[in-house]
Short mmCIF file of C-alpha atoms in Angstrom, two decimals:
data_model
loop_
_atom_site.label_atom_id
_atom_site.label_comp_id
_atom_site.label_asym_id
_atom_site.label_seq_id
_atom_site.Cartn_x
_atom_site.Cartn_y
_atom_site.Cartn_z
CA UNK A 1 299.73 203.47 63.15
CA UNK A 2 296.57 204.33 64.44
CA UNK A 3 294.57 206.66 66.51
CA UNK A 4 290.81 205.25 66.77
CA UNK A 5 289.33 202.48 67.35
CA UNK A 6 286.58 200.55 67.12
CA UNK A 7 284.56 198.93 69.93
CA UNK A 8 282.52 196.31 69.66
CA UNK A 9 280.87 195.66 73.72
CA UNK A 10 278.92 192.21 73.86
CA UNK A 11 276.68 191.13 76.85
CA UNK A 12 276.43 195.30 76.67
CA UNK A 13 273.78 195.67 79.51
CA UNK A 14 272.50 199.25 79.60
CA UNK A 15 276.28 200.40 78.15
CA UNK A 16 278.63 200.82 81.50
CA UNK A 17 281.30 200.11 79.98
CA UNK A 18 280.84 201.81 76.61
CA UNK A 19 280.48 205.03 78.47
CA UNK A 20 283.38 204.89 79.85
CA UNK A 21 285.76 204.50 76.90
CA UNK A 22 283.86 206.99 74.56
CA UNK A 23 283.70 209.51 77.28
CA UNK A 24 287.93 209.70 77.49
CA UNK A 25 289.15 211.56 75.93
CA UNK A 26 293.23 211.69 75.21
CA UNK A 27 296.06 214.54 75.37
CA UNK A 28 294.79 216.17 72.10
CA UNK A 29 291.16 216.06 73.47
CA UNK A 30 290.33 213.33 70.81
CA UNK A 31 287.84 210.66 71.73
CA UNK A 32 290.21 207.77 70.14
CA UNK A 33 287.44 204.74 71.28
CA UNK A 34 284.21 204.62 69.08
CA UNK A 35 281.64 202.48 69.98
CA UNK A 36 280.56 200.39 66.53
CA UNK A 37 278.90 197.72 67.87
CA UNK A 38 276.94 196.37 70.66
CA UNK A 39 275.14 193.37 71.81
CA UNK A 40 272.41 193.44 74.75
CA UNK A 41 269.44 190.87 74.77
CA UNK A 42 267.04 192.62 77.47
CA UNK A 43 264.93 194.62 75.31
CA UNK A 44 264.28 197.51 78.20
CA UNK A 45 268.40 197.50 78.50
CA UNK A 46 268.68 197.72 74.47
CA UNK A 47 266.42 200.61 74.83
CA UNK A 48 268.80 202.05 77.15
CA UNK A 49 271.76 201.52 75.06
CA UNK A 50 270.05 202.39 71.63
CA UNK A 51 269.37 205.82 73.02
CA UNK A 52 272.67 206.80 74.39
CA UNK A 53 274.62 205.37 70.91
CA UNK A 54 272.44 208.30 69.48
CA UNK A 55 273.20 210.48 72.05
CA UNK A 56 276.61 209.75 71.60
CA UNK A 57 277.24 210.41 67.68
CA UNK A 58 276.67 213.98 68.90
CA UNK A 59 279.17 216.24 70.94
CA UNK A 60 276.75 218.01 72.86
CA UNK A 61 273.31 216.23 73.11
CA UNK A 62 270.33 217.82 71.51
CA UNK A 63 268.62 220.21 73.43
CA UNK A 64 264.89 218.65 72.16
CA UNK A 65 266.51 215.85 74.38
CA UNK A 66 266.50 218.43 77.19
CA UNK A 67 263.76 219.60 76.65
CA UNK A 68 261.58 216.93 76.74
CA UNK A 69 263.47 215.77 79.78
CA UNK A 70 262.77 218.96 81.48
CA UNK A 71 259.00 219.44 80.58
CA UNK A 72 258.01 215.97 81.27
CA UNK A 73 257.23 215.26 77.52
CA UNK A 74 257.43 212.42 75.25
CA UNK A 75 260.90 211.89 73.38
CA UNK A 76 260.68 213.41 69.52
CA UNK A 77 260.74 210.70 67.08
CA UNK A 78 264.20 210.74 66.32
CA UNK A 79 263.98 208.58 63.27
CA UNK A 80 262.14 211.73 61.43
CA UNK A 81 263.78 214.19 63.37
CA UNK A 82 267.83 213.10 63.25
CA UNK A 83 267.03 210.28 60.73
CA UNK A 84 270.96 210.02 59.67
CA UNK A 85 272.27 209.84 63.53
CA UNK A 86 268.97 206.96 64.87
CA UNK A 87 269.49 204.60 61.87
CA UNK A 88 273.34 204.60 63.27
CA UNK A 89 272.27 204.23 66.65
CA UNK A 90 270.05 201.20 64.94
CA UNK A 91 272.38 199.49 63.37
CA UNK A 92 274.69 199.87 65.77
CA UNK A 93 272.55 198.17 68.71
CA UNK A 94 271.54 194.92 68.28
CA UNK A 95 269.22 193.28 70.67
CA UNK A 96 270.84 189.48 70.04
CA UNK A 97 270.49 186.37 72.74
CA UNK A 98 274.53 185.82 72.48
CA UNK A 99 275.43 182.11 71.80
CA UNK A 100 271.89 181.66 69.30
CA UNK A 101 272.15 180.37 66.05
CA UNK A 102 269.88 183.70 65.48
CA UNK A 103 272.57 185.55 67.15
CA UNK A 104 276.01 183.83 65.23
CA UNK A 105 274.76 184.78 62.08
CA UNK A 106 273.78 187.63 62.23
CA UNK A 107 277.15 189.03 64.15
CA UNK A 108 279.12 186.66 61.43
CA UNK A 109 278.19 189.30 58.84
CA UNK A 110 278.74 192.10 61.14
CA UNK A 111 282.53 190.95 62.41
CA UNK A 112 283.49 190.64 58.47
CA UNK A 113 282.00 194.42 57.68
CA UNK A 114 284.08 194.84 60.68
CA UNK A 115 287.11 193.96 59.71
CA UNK A 116 286.89 195.11 56.50
CA UNK A 117 287.35 198.29 57.99
CA UNK A 118 291.05 197.55 58.85
CA UNK A 119 290.57 199.56 61.62
CA UNK A 120 291.85 198.48 65.04
CA UNK A 121 289.21 196.97 67.40
CA UNK A 122 288.91 196.83 70.91
CA UNK A 123 286.09 194.00 72.47
CA UNK A 124 284.69 194.93 75.90
CA UNK A 125 282.02 193.11 78.40
CA UNK A 126 281.48 189.90 79.91
CA UNK A 127 278.83 187.00 80.02
CA UNK A 128 276.08 186.85 82.55
CA UNK A 129 276.90 186.28 85.70
CA UNK A 130 274.38 184.22 87.29
CA UNK A 131 276.22 180.63 87.07
CA UNK A 132 279.09 182.52 88.65
CA UNK A 133 278.24 184.33 91.46
CA UNK A 134 278.22 182.73 94.76
CA UNK A 135 274.41 183.47 95.38
CA UNK A 136 273.51 181.96 91.97
CA UNK A 137 275.50 178.63 92.67
CA UNK A 138 273.72 178.38 96.19
CA UNK A 139 270.33 179.18 94.29
CA UNK A 140 271.25 176.27 91.34
CA UNK A 141 271.96 173.30 94.11
CA UNK A 142 268.52 173.94 94.91
CA UNK A 143 267.63 172.97 92.29
CA UNK A 144 266.08 170.23 91.69
CA UNK A 145 267.93 167.59 88.67
CA UNK A 146 270.27 170.74 88.20
CA UNK A 147 273.55 169.49 86.18
CA UNK A 148 276.05 172.19 86.43
CA UNK A 149 277.50 171.07 83.30
CA UNK A 150 274.49 171.46 81.51
CA UNK A 151 273.43 174.77 82.09
CA UNK A 152 274.49 177.02 78.86
CA UNK A 153 275.43 180.59 81.10
CA UNK A 154 278.58 178.78 82.77
CA UNK A 155 280.04 178.89 78.29
CA UNK A 156 278.67 181.96 77.45
CA UNK A 157 282.32 183.52 77.29
CA UNK A 158 282.41 180.44 74.49
CA UNK A 159 281.24 183.29 72.08
CA UNK A 160 282.89 186.18 73.31
CA UNK A 161 286.26 183.77 72.85
CA UNK A 162 284.37 182.80 69.37
CA UNK A 163 283.84 186.38 68.58
CA UNK A 164 287.56 187.64 69.60
CA UNK A 165 288.58 184.90 66.73
CA UNK A 166 286.49 186.34 64.64
CA UNK A 167 287.80 190.48 65.24
CA UNK A 168 291.09 189.12 66.19
CA UNK A 169 291.44 192.72 68.13
CA UNK A 170 294.22 194.62 69.42
CA UNK A 171 293.12 194.44 72.91
CA UNK A 172 290.16 193.07 74.68
CA UNK A 173 288.32 193.67 78.53
CA UNK A 174 285.96 190.83 79.71
CA UNK A 175 285.08 191.45 83.27
CA UNK A 176 282.83 189.50 85.13
CA UNK A 177 281.71 188.53 88.58
CA UNK A 178 284.81 187.23 91.17
CA UNK A 179 282.40 183.75 91.82
CA UNK A 180 284.03 182.69 88.61
CA UNK A 181 287.55 182.47 90.50
CA UNK A 182 286.39 179.50 92.14
CA UNK A 183 283.84 178.12 89.88
CA UNK A 184 284.09 174.68 89.18
CA UNK A 185 282.74 171.76 86.43
CA UNK A 186 283.38 169.06 86.88
CA UNK A 187 286.37 169.44 89.94
CA UNK A 188 288.09 171.34 87.05
CA UNK A 189 288.24 175.90 87.92
CA UNK A 190 286.15 177.32 85.63
CA UNK A 191 288.69 180.08 85.72
CA UNK A 192 291.70 178.09 84.84
CA UNK A 193 290.10 177.25 81.41
CA UNK A 194 288.67 181.00 80.89
CA UNK A 195 292.14 181.90 80.39
CA UNK A 196 293.50 179.24 78.73
CA UNK A 197 290.59 180.45 76.06
CA UNK A 198 291.29 183.88 76.36
CA UNK A 199 295.47 183.56 75.54
CA UNK A 200 293.92 181.14 72.49
CA UNK A 201 291.61 183.65 71.17
CA UNK A 202 293.21 183.48 67.40
CA UNK A 203 293.99 179.53 67.42
CA UNK A 204 297.94 179.95 68.73
CA UNK A 205 298.07 179.14 72.66
CA UNK A 206 299.67 182.52 73.59
CA UNK A 207 297.84 184.80 71.14
CA UNK A 208 296.78 187.37 74.02
CA UNK A 209 299.06 188.37 76.77
CA UNK A 210 296.91 188.88 79.91
CA UNK A 211 297.09 192.16 82.35
CA UNK A 212 295.56 192.86 85.64
CA UNK A 213 293.93 196.30 86.58
CA UNK A 214 296.30 197.67 89.39
CA UNK A 215 297.11 200.40 91.18
CA UNK A 216 301.33 201.78 91.19
CA UNK A 217 302.76 203.24 94.69
CA UNK A 218 301.91 206.68 93.51
CA UNK A 219 297.78 205.26 93.30
CA UNK A 220 297.46 205.67 89.42
CA UNK A 221 295.55 202.90 87.12
CA UNK A 222 297.86 200.81 85.63
CA UNK A 223 298.31 197.23 83.65
CA UNK A 224 300.65 194.78 84.82
CA UNK A 225 301.14 190.58 84.58
CA UNK A 226 298.82 188.57 87.40
CA UNK A 227 300.77 186.56 89.23
CA UNK A 228 297.73 184.38 90.90
CA UNK A 229 293.99 184.81 89.97
CA UNK A 230 293.25 187.26 92.84
CA UNK A 231 295.29 189.52 90.77
CA UNK A 232 292.49 189.75 88.44
CA UNK A 233 290.10 191.19 90.89
CA UNK A 234 288.98 194.88 90.80
CA UNK A 235 287.98 196.85 93.56
CA UNK A 236 286.20 199.62 92.48
CA UNK A 237 286.22 202.11 95.90
CA UNK A 238 290.11 201.88 95.22
CA UNK A 239 289.10 203.93 91.20
CA UNK A 240 287.36 206.20 93.16
CA UNK A 241 283.72 204.85 93.00
CA UNK A 242 281.20 205.31 96.00
CA UNK A 243 280.75 201.45 96.08
CA UNK A 244 282.62 198.69 97.62
CA UNK A 245 282.51 196.97 94.29
CA UNK A 246 284.88 193.47 93.53
CA UNK A 247 284.24 192.26 90.31
CA UNK A 248 287.19 190.31 87.65
CA UNK A 249 288.36 192.15 85.42
CA UNK A 250 290.65 190.79 82.31
CA UNK A 251 292.76 193.16 80.10
CA UNK A 252 294.34 190.83 76.86
CA UNK A 253 296.96 192.54 74.09
CA UNK A 254 297.59 190.88 70.85
CA UNK A 255 301.34 189.06 71.29
CA UNK A 256 301.91 191.85 68.46
CA UNK A 257 300.98 194.55 70.33
CA UNK A 258 302.27 193.52 73.75
CA UNK A 259 305.03 193.26 72.60
CA UNK A 260 305.52 197.43 71.90
CA UNK A 261 303.55 198.14 74.67
CA UNK A 262 304.51 202.07 76.12
CA UNK A 263 306.58 200.97 79.52
CA UNK A 264 304.54 204.21 81.02
CA UNK A 265 301.07 203.21 80.72
CA UNK A 266 299.96 204.75 83.81
CA UNK A 267 297.12 206.86 84.01
CA UNK A 268 297.29 210.75 84.24
CA UNK A 269 295.36 211.09 87.41
CA UNK A 270 295.45 209.59 90.40
CA UNK A 271 291.86 209.07 91.24
CA UNK A 272 292.34 206.66 93.71
CA UNK A 273 293.52 209.42 96.32
CA UNK A 274 289.92 211.49 95.87
CA UNK A 275 287.77 208.15 97.98
CA UNK A 276 283.92 208.67 97.55
CA UNK A 277 280.96 207.53 99.91
CA UNK A 278 277.18 207.70 99.63
CA UNK A 279 276.92 211.20 101.04
CA UNK A 280 279.22 212.68 97.74
CA UNK A 281 276.88 210.12 95.52
CA UNK A 282 273.21 211.18 96.75
CA UNK A 283 273.32 213.86 99.63
CA UNK A 284 272.89 216.59 96.79
CA UNK A 285 269.51 214.46 95.40
CA UNK A 286 266.55 215.56 95.82
CA UNK A 287 264.72 214.27 98.72
CA UNK A 288 261.83 212.03 98.76
CA UNK A 289 258.95 209.98 100.83
CA UNK A 290 258.30 206.66 100.46
CA UNK A 291 255.45 205.17 99.46
CA UNK A 292 252.58 203.02 100.94
CA UNK A 293 251.66 199.57 99.51
CA UNK A 294 248.57 199.65 100.85
CA UNK A 295 245.94 201.34 100.50
CA UNK A 296 245.54 205.43 100.73
CA UNK A 297 248.58 206.83 99.28
CA UNK A 298 249.02 210.44 100.31
CA UNK A 299 250.91 212.70 101.74
CA UNK A 300 248.76 213.24 104.98
CA UNK A 301 247.59 209.10 105.19
CA UNK A 302 251.94 208.77 104.56
CA UNK A 303 252.84 211.31 107.50
CA UNK A 304 250.09 209.59 110.12
CA UNK A 305 251.41 206.05 108.92
CA UNK A 306 254.91 207.18 109.46
CA UNK A 307 254.58 208.58 112.22
CA UNK A 308 252.86 205.84 114.21
CA UNK A 309 255.88 203.71 113.08
CA UNK A 310 258.06 206.04 114.86
CA UNK A 311 256.70 206.33 117.59
CA UNK A 312 256.61 202.34 117.42
CA UNK A 313 260.29 202.30 116.90
CA UNK A 314 261.16 204.95 119.87
CA UNK A 315 258.14 202.76 121.89
CA UNK A 316 260.76 199.59 121.34
CA UNK A 317 263.35 200.71 122.20
CA UNK A 318 262.55 202.13 125.23
CA UNK A 319 261.35 199.01 126.26
CA UNK A 320 264.25 196.24 125.34
CA UNK A 321 266.54 199.30 126.69
CA UNK A 322 269.50 198.11 123.96
CA UNK A 323 270.74 201.02 122.99
CA UNK A 324 270.64 204.67 125.18
CA UNK A 325 272.25 206.35 122.02
CA UNK A 326 269.73 204.88 119.46
CA UNK A 327 267.15 205.76 121.36
CA UNK A 328 268.03 209.68 121.72
CA UNK A 329 268.69 209.53 118.24
CA UNK A 330 265.25 207.90 117.32
CA UNK A 331 263.38 210.54 119.74
CA UNK A 332 265.35 213.25 118.31
CA UNK A 333 264.32 212.15 114.48
CA UNK A 334 260.59 211.50 115.59
CA UNK A 335 259.92 215.31 117.12
CA UNK A 336 261.87 216.83 113.49
CA UNK A 337 259.44 214.39 112.00
CA UNK A 338 256.52 215.81 113.74
CA UNK A 339 257.18 219.49 112.94
CA UNK A 340 258.31 219.83 110.04
CA UNK A 341 255.74 221.98 107.70
CA UNK A 342 256.25 220.19 104.54
CA UNK A 343 257.20 216.61 103.23
CA UNK A 344 258.72 215.96 100.27
CA UNK A 345 257.40 214.50 96.88
CA UNK A 346 257.60 210.76 95.48
CA UNK A 347 258.85 211.92 92.35
CA UNK A 348 261.03 214.54 92.09
CA UNK A 349 260.61 217.54 89.81
CA UNK A 350 264.44 219.23 90.84
CA UNK A 351 267.23 219.18 89.84
CA UNK A 352 270.59 217.71 91.80
CA UNK A 353 273.15 218.87 93.06
CA UNK A 354 276.60 217.35 95.31
CA UNK A 355 277.98 217.55 98.71
CA UNK A 356 279.92 220.51 98.38
CA UNK A 357 283.36 218.28 99.55
CA UNK A 358 282.48 215.49 96.64
CA UNK A 359 285.50 214.83 95.10
CA UNK A 360 285.68 217.21 91.75
CA UNK A 361 286.72 214.30 89.33
CA UNK A 362 283.70 212.44 90.68
CA UNK A 363 281.55 215.34 90.64
CA UNK A 364 282.62 216.83 87.06
CA UNK A 365 281.66 213.18 85.87
CA UNK A 366 278.34 212.63 87.29
CA UNK A 367 276.94 216.79 86.82
CA UNK A 368 274.55 218.12 83.85
CA UNK A 369 273.45 221.82 84.19
CA UNK A 370 271.22 221.30 81.47
CA UNK A 371 268.80 219.59 84.10
CA UNK A 372 266.33 221.00 85.96
CA UNK A 373 265.07 217.66 86.94
CA UNK A 374 266.53 214.40 88.20
CA UNK A 375 266.49 211.93 85.98
CA UNK A 376 264.85 208.08 87.70
CA UNK A 377 264.41 209.48 90.72
CA UNK A 378 260.98 208.17 91.85
CA UNK A 379 260.67 206.33 95.09
CA UNK A 380 258.83 202.98 95.81
CA UNK A 381 256.29 201.91 97.92
CA UNK A 382 256.76 200.22 101.10
CA UNK A 383 254.75 198.14 104.25
CA UNK A 384 253.50 200.37 106.47
CA UNK A 385 255.71 197.63 109.41
CA UNK A 386 258.93 197.93 107.30
CA UNK A 387 259.25 201.82 107.32
CA UNK A 388 259.23 201.73 111.26
CA UNK A 389 261.76 199.21 110.45
CA UNK A 390 263.73 201.10 108.00
CA UNK A 391 263.46 204.28 110.38
CA UNK A 392 264.79 202.27 112.75
CA UNK A 393 267.85 200.47 110.66
CA UNK A 394 268.41 204.48 109.29
CA UNK A 395 268.79 206.05 112.56
CA UNK A 396 271.10 202.87 113.75
CA UNK A 397 273.08 202.95 111.04
CA UNK A 398 273.77 207.13 111.91
CA UNK A 399 275.30 206.85 115.71
CA UNK A 400 276.81 203.08 115.02
CA UNK A 401 278.31 203.58 110.92
CA UNK A 402 276.87 200.63 110.21
CA UNK A 403 273.40 199.13 109.62
CA UNK A 404 272.01 196.40 112.69
CA UNK A 405 272.44 192.71 112.54
CA UNK A 406 268.81 191.00 113.42
CA UNK A 407 269.85 190.51 116.68
CA UNK A 408 270.15 194.07 117.08
CA UNK A 409 266.53 194.79 116.39
CA UNK A 410 263.73 194.93 118.99
CA UNK A 411 262.13 192.35 119.37
CA UNK A 412 259.00 194.37 118.59
CA UNK A 413 260.19 195.28 115.37
CA UNK A 414 261.22 191.36 114.14
CA UNK A 415 259.21 190.56 110.77
CA UNK A 416 257.67 187.11 110.32
CA UNK A 417 260.78 186.04 109.22
CA UNK A 418 261.17 182.28 109.24
CA UNK A 419 265.08 182.76 109.31
CA UNK A 420 264.94 185.98 110.96
CA UNK A 421 266.58 184.19 114.02
CA UNK A 422 268.45 181.86 112.33
CA UNK A 423 271.65 184.45 111.27
CA UNK A 424 271.06 183.09 107.84
CA UNK A 425 270.26 186.33 107.10
CA UNK A 426 271.14 188.57 110.06
CA UNK A 427 272.17 191.88 107.55
CA UNK A 428 268.16 191.81 105.94
CA UNK A 429 267.19 195.27 106.67
CA UNK A 430 270.61 197.03 105.41
CA UNK A 431 271.03 200.95 105.75
CA UNK A 432 273.75 202.36 102.92
CA UNK A 433 275.74 204.72 105.72
CA UNK A 434 276.32 208.08 105.08
CA UNK A 435 279.91 208.60 105.02
CA UNK A 436 280.89 204.61 104.27
CA UNK A 437 281.06 203.23 100.53
CA UNK A 438 277.59 201.40 99.71
CA UNK A 439 277.76 198.52 99.42
CA UNK A 440 277.71 196.05 95.67
CA UNK A 441 274.65 197.71 93.77
CA UNK A 442 273.11 194.50 91.98
CA UNK A 443 270.17 193.96 90.53
CA UNK A 444 268.97 191.94 93.20
CA UNK A 445 267.82 196.35 94.79
CA UNK A 446 265.04 195.19 91.89
CA UNK A 447 263.59 192.81 93.85
CA UNK A 448 263.07 194.64 97.71
CA UNK A 449 264.98 197.69 98.79
CA UNK A 450 265.84 196.21 102.31
CA UNK A 451 269.46 195.78 101.20
CA UNK A 452 269.71 199.16 99.90
CA UNK A 453 267.96 201.65 102.60
CA UNK A 454 268.15 205.68 102.19
CA UNK A 455 270.84 206.52 105.63
CA UNK A 456 267.96 209.67 106.16
CA UNK A 457 265.47 208.31 108.50
CA UNK A 458 263.38 211.21 107.42
CA UNK A 459 262.48 209.48 103.97
CA UNK A 460 261.56 206.32 105.16
CA UNK A 461 262.42 204.14 101.85
CA UNK A 462 265.00 202.35 100.02
CA UNK A 463 266.99 203.76 96.97
CA UNK A 464 265.75 205.39 93.99
CA UNK A 465 266.75 203.96 90.37
CA UNK A 466 268.68 206.95 90.22
CA UNK A 467 270.51 206.98 93.48
CA UNK A 468 271.34 203.68 92.17
CA UNK A 469 272.96 204.47 89.11
CA UNK A 470 275.27 207.37 90.96
CA UNK A 471 276.52 205.47 92.99
CA UNK A 472 277.10 203.08 89.86
CA UNK A 473 278.56 206.22 88.34
CA UNK A 474 276.62 206.92 85.55
CA UNK A 475 276.00 210.18 84.20
CA UNK A 476 272.56 211.93 85.72
CA UNK A 477 272.11 212.21 81.75
CA UNK A 478 272.10 208.58 81.53
CA UNK A 479 267.78 208.24 80.62
CA UNK A 480 267.18 204.59 81.86
CA UNK A 481 263.96 203.16 79.77
CA UNK A 482 261.53 200.44 80.75
CA UNK A 483 259.68 199.97 84.12
CA UNK A 484 261.06 200.96 87.25
CA UNK A 485 262.12 197.25 87.58
CA UNK A 486 263.52 196.64 84.21
CA UNK A 487 265.43 200.41 84.79
CA UNK A 488 266.71 198.56 88.61
CA UNK A 489 268.12 195.41 86.87
CA UNK A 490 269.95 197.21 84.13
CA UNK A 491 271.73 199.49 86.90
CA UNK A 492 272.48 196.62 88.95
CA UNK A 493 274.16 194.66 86.14
CA UNK A 494 276.34 197.53 84.67
CA UNK A 495 280.39 198.30 84.74
CA UNK A 496 280.72 201.90 86.87
CA UNK A 497 281.59 204.02 83.76
CA UNK A 498 284.06 206.27 85.99
CA UNK A 499 285.87 203.50 86.51
CA UNK A 500 285.43 202.04 82.81
CA UNK A 501 286.92 205.49 81.78
CA UNK A 502 289.69 205.00 83.58
CA UNK A 503 290.35 201.15 82.20
CA UNK A 504 290.19 203.39 78.81
CA UNK A 505 293.12 205.24 79.41
CA UNK A 506 295.06 202.66 80.60
CA UNK A 507 294.96 201.22 77.84
CA UNK A 508 295.34 203.84 75.18
CA UNK A 509 298.29 204.71 77.04
CA UNK A 510 299.61 201.46 76.82
CA UNK A 511 298.97 200.89 73.22
CA UNK A 512 300.78 204.23 72.71
CA UNK A 513 304.40 203.76 71.78
CA UNK A 514 306.95 205.51 69.63
CA UNK A 515 306.75 209.11 69.16
CA UNK A 516 304.38 211.73 71.59
CA UNK A 517 301.19 210.94 69.26
CA UNK A 518 301.57 207.38 68.04
CA UNK A 519 298.97 204.40 68.30
CA UNK A 520 300.65 200.99 68.83
CA UNK A 521 297.88 199.37 66.75
CA UNK A 522 298.16 197.81 63.11
#
């Protein structure tokens, strides 16, 4: 019997899955999942991962951490102030490119060490998704001489399987994009091969039983056998995440463990009943003004530029006679903007809060009372003409409850895009509605903010890293390192920790059997 499990996180990104697993506590109040190894190749994401690996070792985060953040000072040299914990973090979080010979050499040694500990293991993570995603496949087709069979990214899941064979874990959780279900090579669906390889992860064709994450009739998270491929799709919004994020998640239990799993392995809380929205997630964050990407970027200049763009939008709506309600809302917003005595900053120095009706479970998960600032919360600069489009899109969304399509933009606001009228990118400027779930936060948010416009027309900007992180349910004390573009990529590539924690709970309950407190792993 085991009360604790060591967790190995592969293709870890900034650590969304690991955050959820490590944060889960059982009925006795202890944390049964201990992350002992995490692997990520990107430098900035690895730095974020390593810092979190260090912080997880404390029951309460070090006061020096909060002091540095609240006062805007550099982090202490943790290797000097907490030598042992920092060394443990360095040993846990490795910057390696899985699939390379170097990574295999280092990991094989670490795997052998982990096996000798005799502690039951859980493997989590998911291979890169670019080769499977619909967008990625479309881009690949446009590449001259692209040969899918020669794209190594299609086969990185095999490195995941190879590590499963070495560790022979009691369970694993593998995540990937929904496009994996339809991706094919040589006329054969990749997903069929993935499932077969996962089942036979230690050489036995039926070494692992595969399960899907599902909701029971009471809205509680549970494990179920899949009858079709689509059963493996998990809709994050059904689990209290304020985002419509649909991903493939496969849970594997070793055959001997699956034969003993608890008949009642439902999560203890019906989170699905607490639906959350964009307003719940970001409504309590400090307001910011956007920046000007060209020319002077002072508050006074911004006020003048934005007021001019708002007037352009109002005039365009008057001329087009497209929508009287949107026109009225735009006029009111313009009047309110001109009356404002002060402008918000571009970088927040204020603390974060929540809307009064934010679901308690989500607010408790995200909140950090020890912070007097909001981390990773600064705005980007935008082109002058885009500020007007952002304003129009936010006003339209506020009135209609959805973002405008290209044909619904007044002609005077149309960008000089060759495909603007083709319908190919009809939702090029997409505002996230206050009382809706956001669309899927992806790494593309690092390129531009057009798909992630803030719903407040007064702010005329795209979402910040922290706003994207809240939609992804990263706790407010989770600091993303690297430059802003790298931070956006990290957030977009992550698994929502709030969802991961629920997966950890249902997996732990499945592994529990026999008398209360006994754990089904040897």
